[in-house]
Amino acid sequence: MNQTKTRFAPSPTGLLHLGNARTALFSALFGERFLLRIEDTDQERSRQEFVVDLMEDMRWMGLIWDEGPQTAKVTPDYFQSQRGEIYARYYDQLEREGLAYPCFCTATELEVSRKVQLSSGQPPRYSGKCGRLNPEDIERRLQKGLQATLRFRVPRNETVEFNDLVRGPQKFNTDDIGDFIIRRADNSPAFFFCNAIDDSLMGVTHVVRGEDHLSNTPRQLLILKALGLPSPEYAHISLVLGDDGAPLSKRNGSRSLNQLREEGYFPLALLNMLSRVGHHYENEGLMNWEALKQHFDISHLGKSPSRFDIEHLQHWQEEVVRSADEETLWNWLNKETRGLVPTQKKELFIDIVRSNCVFPSHAEEWAKILFTDELALSTELADMARQAGEPFFLAALDAAIAAGQDFNAFMSQLKTTSGAKGKALFMPLRAALSGRTDGPELVKLYQALEATLLRKRLAEYAGVAE
Ligand code: GLU
């Protein structure tokens, strides 16, 4: 069998967000070769900066295309706006063969016809009126300067069948599809026309795309058949719903990849989360790209829509952080945080980050707690520390001076001299040293703090000035 070739074909009218990133991801996971095509025929809505952004986002996520813009074969081929001549050839072919015809119906005429059909209980579809014009009628109208759309002549009473890799066998009767527009009156091509032609010409073997395109497929298959072009197989993936049950969009929880990147999400967290939305892997643990790809199974894609849950994303983010190496985490921290960490504390701090933080902003909070002089305790925590009493902190200060960096020695001396144990021992120390009751183990807090800062924080509740 030939290599499977899949593609992602975004229209550059906005930033890549979780919903369309998932479509791109499934395509990339499934295809042995992965192609990127920019569908920028809508000149008003397409913007060059979205093309730049989406390529950057895809690269960041690790969705690397083998064919497409900026690959070794640099041609304008992969931008639909540059392929007008190709589409024109196919329009001509269809017209020459009588498989497409100009339609002069005005918007009002079409609207009236639609209403009449609806009121008599019929599904609205084009009546085929202009399909019956003879060449002289057409010529006369064109001479008058009338604008025409180009309609595809749908064959009568035929069945279009295909086997969708997700949704199973599909069957459509062509009588339910009216002759449809393949070129608008302003000469711009209809999306599904160039989309189908390009998939075929570019050798795409499998189209993996959102279920919202399912109803375009029979029309696209008809076009390809009429042109004698090979058609790909299709896999229409279920939609992702937002927290309100509506398709995932920016309004209900989806976020742009750009935004997620800025918040410090790791691409691997996104990959692990998105590849499990509506698809399942036997392995429930964190997988790298190679494993995600190797074990991706299109037959594991569910038909019903899945809900997007930000907590899943956070779970995978945590998994990535917990298993990341020192270098990766260090580079992930923001500049300000890196600037606060003394060189000799770097390893320890990264260890703290790995087991306690999920975002660079958390790490920054801890860097400020551990390496700057400012520590503001809430009234509640300050009360707790005070209740432990000055003698307790005096004993702690004494133990810290005696033990230096040796946490075990510090604890054993403090236990003996103060008689405190369990929570009564740990909590006031945590409060005084970090201003928090959660976070790194006490031993790490103790070792991360510079001796002078450690003593100062203990002295504060010991009633002595250090
Ligand atoms: N440009 C279309 C879109 O962004 C592509 C649809 C398809 O994948 O076929 O919706």
Short mmCIF file of C-alpha atoms and ligand atoms in Angstrom, two decimals, residues 7-11 23 37 39 80 191 195 199 207-210 212-213 220, ligand 1:
data_model
loop_
_atom_site.label_atom_id
_atom_site.label_comp_id
_atom_site.label_asym_id
_atom_site.label_seq_id
_atom_site.Cartn_x
_atom_site.Cartn_y
_atom_site.Cartn_z
CA ARG A 7 -3.09 17.07 5.67
CA PHE A 8 -4.16 20.00 7.75
CA ALA A 9 -5.84 22.69 5.71
CA PRO A 10 -6.58 25.70 7.89
CA SER A 11 -8.13 28.92 6.69
CA THR A 23 -7.80 18.24 14.14
CA ARG A 37 -2.06 23.65 3.00
CA GLU A 39 -6.78 27.74 2.44
CA GLN A 80 -4.73 28.28 -2.39
CA PHE A 191 -14.29 26.32 -0.40
CA ASN A 195 -10.41 21.81 -1.11
CA ASP A 199 -6.57 16.98 -1.77
CA VAL A 207 -8.72 13.50 4.95
CA VAL A 208 -9.06 13.76 8.71
CA ARG A 209 -11.31 16.67 9.56
CA GLY A 210 -14.15 17.86 11.75
CA ASP A 212 -19.00 19.62 10.56
CA HIS A 213 -17.61 18.91 7.08
CA GLN A 220 -16.73 16.83 -3.09
N1 GLU B 1 -10.19 25.25 5.32
C1 GLU B 1 -11.16 24.37 5.89
C2 GLU B 1 -11.38 24.73 7.34
O1 GLU B 1 -10.53 25.35 7.93
C3 GLU B 1 -10.67 22.94 5.77
C4 GLU B 1 -11.70 21.93 5.93
C5 GLU B 1 -11.12 20.55 5.68
O2 GLU B 1 -10.30 20.12 6.50
O3 GLU B 1 -11.43 19.96 4.68
O4 GLU B 1 -12.43 24.46 7.89
#
